Each structure stands twice: as structure tokens, then as C-alpha cells.
Short mmCIF file of C-alpha atoms and ligand atoms in Angstrom, two decimals:
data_model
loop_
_atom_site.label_atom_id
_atom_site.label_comp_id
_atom_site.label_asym_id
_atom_site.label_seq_id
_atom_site.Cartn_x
_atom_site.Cartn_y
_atom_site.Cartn_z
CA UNK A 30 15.52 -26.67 4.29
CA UNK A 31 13.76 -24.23 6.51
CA UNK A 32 10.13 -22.11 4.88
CA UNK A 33 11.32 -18.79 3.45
CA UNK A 34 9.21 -16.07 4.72
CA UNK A 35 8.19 -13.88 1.84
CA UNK A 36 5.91 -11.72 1.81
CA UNK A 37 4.39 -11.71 -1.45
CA UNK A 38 0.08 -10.92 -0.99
CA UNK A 39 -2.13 -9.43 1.57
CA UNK A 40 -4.06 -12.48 2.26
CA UNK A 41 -1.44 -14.67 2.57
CA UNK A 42 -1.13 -13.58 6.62
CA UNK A 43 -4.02 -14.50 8.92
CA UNK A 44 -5.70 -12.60 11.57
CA UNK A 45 -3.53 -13.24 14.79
CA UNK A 46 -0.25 -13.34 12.48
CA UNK A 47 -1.55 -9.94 11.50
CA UNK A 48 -1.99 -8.78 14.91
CA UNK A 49 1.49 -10.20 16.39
CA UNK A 50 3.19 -7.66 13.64
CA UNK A 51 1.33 -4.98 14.57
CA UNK A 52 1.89 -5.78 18.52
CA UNK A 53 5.47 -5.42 17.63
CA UNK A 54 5.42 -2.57 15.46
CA UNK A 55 4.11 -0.33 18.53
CA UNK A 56 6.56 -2.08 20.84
CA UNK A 57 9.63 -1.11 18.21
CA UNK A 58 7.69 2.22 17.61
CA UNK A 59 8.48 3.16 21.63
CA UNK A 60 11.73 1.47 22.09
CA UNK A 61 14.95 3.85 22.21
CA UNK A 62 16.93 4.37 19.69
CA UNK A 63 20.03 2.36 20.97
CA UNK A 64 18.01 -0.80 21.93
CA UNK A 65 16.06 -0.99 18.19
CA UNK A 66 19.93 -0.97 16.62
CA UNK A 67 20.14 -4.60 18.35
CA UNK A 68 17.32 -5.90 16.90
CA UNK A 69 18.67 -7.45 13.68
CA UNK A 70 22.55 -6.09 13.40
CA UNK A 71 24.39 -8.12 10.89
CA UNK A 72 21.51 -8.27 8.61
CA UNK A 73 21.18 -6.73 5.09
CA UNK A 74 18.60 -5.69 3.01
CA UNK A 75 18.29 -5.32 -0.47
CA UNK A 76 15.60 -2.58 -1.80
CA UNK A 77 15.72 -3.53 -5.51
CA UNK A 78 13.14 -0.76 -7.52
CA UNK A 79 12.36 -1.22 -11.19
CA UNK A 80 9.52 1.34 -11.12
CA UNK A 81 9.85 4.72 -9.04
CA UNK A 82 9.31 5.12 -5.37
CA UNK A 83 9.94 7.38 -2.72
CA UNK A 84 7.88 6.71 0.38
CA UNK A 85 8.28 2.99 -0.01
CA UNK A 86 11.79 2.73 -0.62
CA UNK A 87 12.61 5.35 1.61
CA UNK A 88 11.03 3.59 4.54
CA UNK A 89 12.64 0.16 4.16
CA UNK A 90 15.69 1.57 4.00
CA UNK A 91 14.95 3.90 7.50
CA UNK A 92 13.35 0.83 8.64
CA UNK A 93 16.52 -1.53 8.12
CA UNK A 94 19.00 1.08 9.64
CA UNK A 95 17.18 1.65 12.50
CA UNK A 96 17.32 -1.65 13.38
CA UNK A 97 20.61 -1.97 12.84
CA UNK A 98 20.91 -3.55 9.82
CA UNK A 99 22.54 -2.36 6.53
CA UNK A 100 20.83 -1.79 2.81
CA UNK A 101 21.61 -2.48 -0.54
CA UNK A 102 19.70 0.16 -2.30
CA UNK A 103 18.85 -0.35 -6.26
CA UNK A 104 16.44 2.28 -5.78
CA UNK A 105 17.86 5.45 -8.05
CA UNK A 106 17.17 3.52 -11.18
CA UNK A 107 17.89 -0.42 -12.24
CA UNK A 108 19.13 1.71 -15.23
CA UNK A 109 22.42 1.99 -13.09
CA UNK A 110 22.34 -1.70 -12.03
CA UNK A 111 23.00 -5.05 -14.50
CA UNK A 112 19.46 -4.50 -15.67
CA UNK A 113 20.10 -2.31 -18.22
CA UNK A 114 22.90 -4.85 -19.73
CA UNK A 115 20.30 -7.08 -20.27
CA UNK A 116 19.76 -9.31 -16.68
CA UNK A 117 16.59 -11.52 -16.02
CA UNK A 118 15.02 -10.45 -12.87
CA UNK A 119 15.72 -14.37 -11.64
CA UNK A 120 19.11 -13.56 -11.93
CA UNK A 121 19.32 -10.27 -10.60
CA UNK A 122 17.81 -12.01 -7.43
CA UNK A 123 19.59 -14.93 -7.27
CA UNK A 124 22.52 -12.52 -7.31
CA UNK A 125 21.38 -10.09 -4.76
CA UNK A 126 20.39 -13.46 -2.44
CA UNK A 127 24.08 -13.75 -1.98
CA UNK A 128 24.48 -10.72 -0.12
CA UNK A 129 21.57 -9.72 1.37
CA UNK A 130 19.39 -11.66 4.22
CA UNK A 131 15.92 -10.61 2.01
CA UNK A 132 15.02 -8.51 -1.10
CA UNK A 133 12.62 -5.69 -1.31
CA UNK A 134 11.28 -5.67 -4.74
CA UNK A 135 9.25 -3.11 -7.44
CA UNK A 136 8.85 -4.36 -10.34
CA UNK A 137 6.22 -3.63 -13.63
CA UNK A 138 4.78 -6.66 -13.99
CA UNK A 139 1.89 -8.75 -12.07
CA UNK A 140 2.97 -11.54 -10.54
CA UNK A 141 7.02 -10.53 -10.51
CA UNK A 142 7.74 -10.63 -7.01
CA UNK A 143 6.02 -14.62 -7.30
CA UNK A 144 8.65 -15.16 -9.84
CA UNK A 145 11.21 -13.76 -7.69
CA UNK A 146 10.24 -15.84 -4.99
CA UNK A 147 10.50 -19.37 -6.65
CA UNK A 148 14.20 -18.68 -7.34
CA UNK A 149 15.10 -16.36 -4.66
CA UNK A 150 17.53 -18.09 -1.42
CA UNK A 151 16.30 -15.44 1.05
CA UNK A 152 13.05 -13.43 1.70
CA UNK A 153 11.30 -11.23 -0.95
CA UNK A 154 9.01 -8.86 0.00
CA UNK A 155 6.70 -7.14 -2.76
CA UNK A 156 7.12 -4.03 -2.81
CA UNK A 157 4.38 -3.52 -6.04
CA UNK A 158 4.10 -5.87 -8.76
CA UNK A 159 2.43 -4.01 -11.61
CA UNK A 160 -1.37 -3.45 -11.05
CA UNK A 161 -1.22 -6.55 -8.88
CA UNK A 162 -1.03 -6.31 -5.17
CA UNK A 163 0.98 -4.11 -2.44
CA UNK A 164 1.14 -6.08 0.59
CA UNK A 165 3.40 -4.10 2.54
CA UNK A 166 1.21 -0.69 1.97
CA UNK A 167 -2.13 -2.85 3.24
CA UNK A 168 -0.66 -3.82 6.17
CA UNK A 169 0.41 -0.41 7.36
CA UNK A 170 -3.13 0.95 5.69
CA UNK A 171 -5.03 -1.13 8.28
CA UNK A 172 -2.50 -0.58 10.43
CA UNK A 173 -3.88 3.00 10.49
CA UNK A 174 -7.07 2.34 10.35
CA UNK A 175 -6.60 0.59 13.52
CA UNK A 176 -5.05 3.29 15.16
CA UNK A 177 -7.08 5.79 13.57
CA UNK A 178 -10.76 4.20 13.88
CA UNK A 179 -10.17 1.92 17.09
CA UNK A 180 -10.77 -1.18 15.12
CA UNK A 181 -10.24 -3.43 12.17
CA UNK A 182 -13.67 -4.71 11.48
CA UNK A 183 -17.58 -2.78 11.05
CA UNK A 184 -15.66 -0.27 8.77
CA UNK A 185 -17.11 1.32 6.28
CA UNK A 186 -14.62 2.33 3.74
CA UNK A 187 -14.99 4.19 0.47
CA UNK A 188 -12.54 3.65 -2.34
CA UNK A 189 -12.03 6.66 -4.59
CA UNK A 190 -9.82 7.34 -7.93
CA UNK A 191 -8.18 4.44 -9.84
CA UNK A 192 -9.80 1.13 -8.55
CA UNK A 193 -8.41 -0.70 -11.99
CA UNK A 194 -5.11 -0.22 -11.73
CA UNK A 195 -4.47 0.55 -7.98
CA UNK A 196 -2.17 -2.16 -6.46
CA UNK A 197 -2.62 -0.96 -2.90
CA UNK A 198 -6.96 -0.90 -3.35
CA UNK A 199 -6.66 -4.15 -4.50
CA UNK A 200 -3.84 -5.44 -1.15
CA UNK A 201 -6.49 -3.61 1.33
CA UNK A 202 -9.83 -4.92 -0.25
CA UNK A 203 -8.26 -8.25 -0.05
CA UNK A 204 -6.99 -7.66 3.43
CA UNK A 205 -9.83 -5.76 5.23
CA UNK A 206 -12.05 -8.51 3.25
CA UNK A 207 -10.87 -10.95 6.25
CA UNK A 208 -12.26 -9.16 9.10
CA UNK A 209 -16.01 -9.61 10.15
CA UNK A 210 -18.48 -6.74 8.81
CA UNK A 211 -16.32 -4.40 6.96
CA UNK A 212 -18.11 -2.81 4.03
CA UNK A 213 -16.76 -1.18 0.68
CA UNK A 214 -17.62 1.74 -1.34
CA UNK A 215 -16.47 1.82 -4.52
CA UNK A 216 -16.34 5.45 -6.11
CA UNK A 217 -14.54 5.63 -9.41
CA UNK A 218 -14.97 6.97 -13.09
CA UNK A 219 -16.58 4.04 -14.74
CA UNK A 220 -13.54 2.63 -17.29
CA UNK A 221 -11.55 2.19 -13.56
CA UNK A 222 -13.76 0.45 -11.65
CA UNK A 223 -13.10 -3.20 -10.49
CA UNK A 224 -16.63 -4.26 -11.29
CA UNK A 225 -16.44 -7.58 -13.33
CA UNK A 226 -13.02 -8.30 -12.54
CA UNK A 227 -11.98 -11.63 -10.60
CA UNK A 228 -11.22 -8.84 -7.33
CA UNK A 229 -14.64 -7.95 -7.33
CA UNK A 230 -16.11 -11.22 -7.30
CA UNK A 231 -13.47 -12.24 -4.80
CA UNK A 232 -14.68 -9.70 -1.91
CA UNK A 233 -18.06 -8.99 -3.50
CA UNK A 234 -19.85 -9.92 -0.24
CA UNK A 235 -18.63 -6.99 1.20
CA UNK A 236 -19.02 -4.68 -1.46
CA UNK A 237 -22.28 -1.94 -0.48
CA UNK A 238 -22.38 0.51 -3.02
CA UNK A 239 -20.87 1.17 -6.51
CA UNK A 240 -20.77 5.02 -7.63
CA UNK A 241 -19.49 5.95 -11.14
CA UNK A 242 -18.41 10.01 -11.27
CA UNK A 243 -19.13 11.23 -14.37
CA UNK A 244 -17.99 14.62 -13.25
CA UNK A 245 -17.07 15.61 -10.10
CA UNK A 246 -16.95 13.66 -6.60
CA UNK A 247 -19.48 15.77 -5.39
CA UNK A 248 -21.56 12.58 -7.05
CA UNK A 249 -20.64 10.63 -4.15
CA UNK A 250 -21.34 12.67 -1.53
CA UNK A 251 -23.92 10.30 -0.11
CA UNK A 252 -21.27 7.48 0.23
CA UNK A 253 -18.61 9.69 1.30
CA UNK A 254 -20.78 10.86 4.44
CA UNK A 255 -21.33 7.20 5.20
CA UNK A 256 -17.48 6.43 5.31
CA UNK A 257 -15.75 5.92 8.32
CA UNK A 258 -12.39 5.98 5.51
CA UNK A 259 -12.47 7.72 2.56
CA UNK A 260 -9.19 6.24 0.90
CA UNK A 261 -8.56 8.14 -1.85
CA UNK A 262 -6.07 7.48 -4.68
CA UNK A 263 -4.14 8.76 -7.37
CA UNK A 264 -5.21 8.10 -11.22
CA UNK A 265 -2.22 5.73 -12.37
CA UNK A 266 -0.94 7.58 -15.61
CA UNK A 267 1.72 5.36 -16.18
CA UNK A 268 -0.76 2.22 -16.73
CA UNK A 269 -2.15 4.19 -19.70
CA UNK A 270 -1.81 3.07 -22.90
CA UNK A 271 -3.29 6.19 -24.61
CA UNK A 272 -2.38 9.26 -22.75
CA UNK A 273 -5.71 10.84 -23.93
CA UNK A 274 -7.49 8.38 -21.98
CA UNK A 275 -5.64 9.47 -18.95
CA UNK A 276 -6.27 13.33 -19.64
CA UNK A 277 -10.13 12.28 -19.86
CA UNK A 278 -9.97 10.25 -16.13
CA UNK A 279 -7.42 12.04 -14.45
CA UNK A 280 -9.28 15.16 -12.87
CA UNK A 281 -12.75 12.56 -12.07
CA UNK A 282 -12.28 12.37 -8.27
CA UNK A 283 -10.67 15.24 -6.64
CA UNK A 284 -11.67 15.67 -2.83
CA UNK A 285 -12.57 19.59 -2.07
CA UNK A 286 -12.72 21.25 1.19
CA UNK A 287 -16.61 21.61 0.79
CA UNK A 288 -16.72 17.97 0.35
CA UNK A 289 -14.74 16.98 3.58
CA UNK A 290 -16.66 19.76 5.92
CA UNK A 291 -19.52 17.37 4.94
CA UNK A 292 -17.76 14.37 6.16
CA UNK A 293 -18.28 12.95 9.87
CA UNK A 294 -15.96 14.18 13.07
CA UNK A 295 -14.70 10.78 12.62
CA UNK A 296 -13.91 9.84 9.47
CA UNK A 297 -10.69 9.53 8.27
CA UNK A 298 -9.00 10.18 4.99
CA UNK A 299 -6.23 7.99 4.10
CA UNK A 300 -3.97 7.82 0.57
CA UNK A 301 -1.00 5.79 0.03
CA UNK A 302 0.55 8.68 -1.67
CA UNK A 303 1.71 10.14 -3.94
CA UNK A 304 -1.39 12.31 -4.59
CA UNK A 305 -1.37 14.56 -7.72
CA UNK A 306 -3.77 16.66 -7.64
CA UNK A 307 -6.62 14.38 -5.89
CA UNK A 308 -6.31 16.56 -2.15
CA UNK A 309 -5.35 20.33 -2.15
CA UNK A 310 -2.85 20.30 0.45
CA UNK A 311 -5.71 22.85 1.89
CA UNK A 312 -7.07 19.77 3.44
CA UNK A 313 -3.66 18.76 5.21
CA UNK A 314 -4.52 20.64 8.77
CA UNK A 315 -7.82 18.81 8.76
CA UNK A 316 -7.69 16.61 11.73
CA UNK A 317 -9.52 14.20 9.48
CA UNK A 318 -6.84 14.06 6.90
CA UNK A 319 -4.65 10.85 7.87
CA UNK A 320 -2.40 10.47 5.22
CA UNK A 321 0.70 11.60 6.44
CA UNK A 322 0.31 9.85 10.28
CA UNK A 323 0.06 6.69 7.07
CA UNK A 324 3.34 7.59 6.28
CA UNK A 325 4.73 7.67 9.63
CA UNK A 326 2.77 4.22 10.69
CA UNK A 327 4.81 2.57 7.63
CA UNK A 328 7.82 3.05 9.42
CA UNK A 329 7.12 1.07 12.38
CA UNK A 330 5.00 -1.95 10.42
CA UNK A 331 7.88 -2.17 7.82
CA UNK A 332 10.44 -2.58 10.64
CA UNK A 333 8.27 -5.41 11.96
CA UNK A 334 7.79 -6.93 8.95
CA UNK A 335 11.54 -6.62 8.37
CA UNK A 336 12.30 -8.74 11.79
CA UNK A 337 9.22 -11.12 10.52
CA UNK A 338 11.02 -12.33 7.17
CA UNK A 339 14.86 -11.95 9.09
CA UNK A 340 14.02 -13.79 12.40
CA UNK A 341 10.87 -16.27 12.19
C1 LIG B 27 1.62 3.50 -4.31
C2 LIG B 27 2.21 2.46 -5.26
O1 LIG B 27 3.39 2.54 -5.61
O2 LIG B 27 1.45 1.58 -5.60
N1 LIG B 27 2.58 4.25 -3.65
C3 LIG B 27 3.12 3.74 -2.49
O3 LIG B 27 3.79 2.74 -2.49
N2 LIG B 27 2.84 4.39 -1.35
C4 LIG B 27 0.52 4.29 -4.88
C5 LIG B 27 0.72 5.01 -6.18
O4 LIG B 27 1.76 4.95 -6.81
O5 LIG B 27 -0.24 5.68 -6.58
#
């Protein structure tokens, strides 16, 4: 039987692997529109979301009929699917294997899209597995930060907001971790840092300084200043146990306009989205705010990781 590509953790590609999918994302990103329907016609996707999405979901399925391609989409609520009768996620799969040529999956718990995986007959691709990883969203993070900084490696990036419980902080520290001399900031209230967990001690060679806000970012302003990325993130309410918890964390790290006029020329700001309240949209016209040319680069590196898992 031939490998199944999934795509299931950040560090599971290498370097040149890495840099093949995002030769062809620019080559799909600047192909016509009639050509890129050729690319995999026939094929079908299946976006299968127990936890809410918009950008992610959204893209995969733009991504899939650009190429030509059709989509399953479970992506308004497993609530409508089999799910809610009482399915096991293996089965679910197993099901949706039958008609689709790979499954894009969300899902609550760490280690889901694994599980997936080891009973699924065609591609999964982890679209968020709990608090675990976001593979997808760390490729088209460094993606930008290629296209953004001019390079991959000697970055200095500074993590702000929910470093706990952030699946896509923990996909890019485990990503940008491969490339020589990249360096990590870690700014965070202290009960969401990744200090002491196996992540930190995992790229803990590349960590340069730890900052815990006790009340405003402004505490980091050093760090910030430093950063060629400031990649800031949202506080994950829905990972809270005790909702007064959250309402203590939530307002910790919010970026101000003062705060970014201090940052280089260069820098760039970059947040998977969606933000709450953690960038006014004040910010938005600053040439230094990224976040939405992230959004448009996860077009193009989905649709290359969607001819990855269909063709190779
Ligand atoms: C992120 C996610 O779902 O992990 N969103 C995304 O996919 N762009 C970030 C978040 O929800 O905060």
C-alpha cells in the first residue's frame, strides 16, 4: 500500500519539503484562474469542524475549488452531521474516507487528528487538535514571515497573549525552531506561559527572553522593540475552566498604537486571527500590521498543501 500523506504536526516536514510547498504556493498564487481549475479536478475534500472556524475552513474550501476540486463541508456545526447521534470520530472518518480524496479536520481534543489518521484511508490534515498543534496555520505563518521579513532564519520573534493554550504558538515555535538562529520572546500573563511545559524544553535553545505582564504590554516594550515579529494572539476563553479566570487574563496583552509607533520600520505584526480585543483595528492601516496579507498567504499555502496530500 502506498504512504498516506497526512499532515498531522509542524515538524513532521523538513526544510527543503518546506520550501518545495512554498515554491508552489507562489507559482499557484500567479497562475490564471482557468489553468489552477486543472490542477486536481476530480478530487474532493472533506472540511470536517467539531470546534468553530471561519478563516480556516473558509480557506480550504476556496482553496479546493479553485483548484478544481469539490468539498464536503461539515463546517456549520457536527451538530447537523451523525455526530450528534452519537458517532466515534474513527467512524465519522472512515465514513467520510469513502468519498472524499483527504479530510480536513477540527476537533477538541489533543492528539485527535493522530487518531484520525491511524484509521483514516485517505489524507487528514489537522486543522487544530485542542491546545495541541496547528500545522496548517505554521506553515502559512512562516510562510509570511518569509515574504514579509525576506527570510526564515535570524528572526527574532515575540510571542504575546495565550502561550498555554495557543495551538498555532505551539505549530510555529516548533516549526521556526528548525531554522538556524531564530530567537523567541515569550510575553504572556504568567498562568499562560509555556515555561515548564515539555514545548518549552523542546525549543528552549532558542528561547531569549521570558516577560510576564502583570498589567499592561507596555511591560514588554523592551522585547517588543527587539522583534522583527510581534505575533500576537487571542486569550483562548473556551479552554477555561473557570470563566473568572478568563475575565482576570483576558485584557493582559492588548497592543496600543503608542506601543507599535515604538516598534521598528520593519517589524511585522502577525495574528492567526480571530483577535478580540488584542489590536484596535486602529492599527490595521499600519504598514507594519501583517495580519490580514496572513490571511491572504493561507490561501495559496493551503492550495499547495492540498495538491501535496492529493498528488505526492
Ligand atoms: C486559530 C485557531 O483556531 O487555533 N485560528 C485560526 O485557525 N486561524 C487561533 C484562535 O482560535 O485563536
Amino acid at each position: 500500500m502506498s504512504k498516506i500523506n497526512h499532515i498531522l504536526e509542524a515538524s513532521q516536514f523538513g526544510i527543503e519539503e518546506i520550501e518545495r510547498i512554498f515554491r508552489m504556493s507562489r507559482s499557484l498564487s500567479s497562475i490564471d484562474a482557468y489553468r489552477l481549475t486543472q490542477v486536481l479536478p476530480g478530487k474532493t475534500l472533506a472540511c470536517v469542524f467539531y470546534e468553530p472556524s471561519t478563516r480556516t475552513s473558509a480557506s480550504f474550501i476556496a482553496a479546493m475549488t479553485k483548484l478544481g476540486g469539490g468539498v464536503i463541508p461539515i463546517t456549520q456545526g457536527v451538530q447537523y452531521s451523525s455526530v450528534s447521534k452519537g458517532e466515534t470520530l474513527e467512524d465519522t472518518v472512515i465514513t467520510l474516507g469513502q468519498y472524499a480524496d483527504a479530510i480536513v479536520l477540527r476537533h477538541p481534543e489533543v492528539g485527535s487528528a493522530a487518531r484520525a489518521a491511524s484509521v483514516s484511508p485517505v489524507p487528514i490534515i489537522n486543522a487544530g487538535d485542542g491546545i495541541g498543534e496547528h500545522p496548517t496555520q505554521a506553515l502559512l505563518d512562516l510562510y509570511t514571515i518569509e515574504n514579509e521579513v525576506g527570510r526564515s532564519n535570524g528572526v527574532e520573534v515575540c510571542f504575546v497573549g495565550d502561550l498555554a493554550n495557543g495551538r498555532t504558538v505551539h505549530s510555529l515555535l516548533r516549526l521556526l525552531s528548525m531554522y538556524p538562529g531564530n530567537r523567541f520572546h515569550l510575553v504572556s500573563p504568567q498562568p499562560l506561559t509555556i515555561v515548564g511545559r515539555p514545548l518549552y524544553e523542546e525549543v528552549r535553545g532558542s528561547i531569549g527572553d521570558v516577560v510576564y505582564v502583570k498589567r499592561s504590554l507596555s511591560e514588554a516594550r523592551e522585547v517588543l522593540r527587539r522583534s522583527d515579529v510581534v505575533y500576537m494572539t487571542r486569550v483562548q476563553k473556551e479552554r477555561f475552566g473557570d470563566p473568572k479566570e478568563y475575565d482576570e487574563l483576558k485584557d493582559s496583552c492588548l497592543l496600543t498604537k503608542e506601543l507599535v509607533s515604538s516598534l521598528k520600520d520593519e517589524t511585522r505584526i502577525l495574528h492567526p486571527l480571530p483577535r478580540v480585543n488584542e489590536i484596535p483595528t486602529s492599527i490595521d492601516s499600519d504598514p507594519r500590521a501583517a495580519y490580514f496579507r496572513q490571511v491572504k498567504s493561507g490561501l495559496y499555502v493551503r492550495m499547495s498543501l492540498l495538491r501535496y496530500v492529493m498528488t505526492t
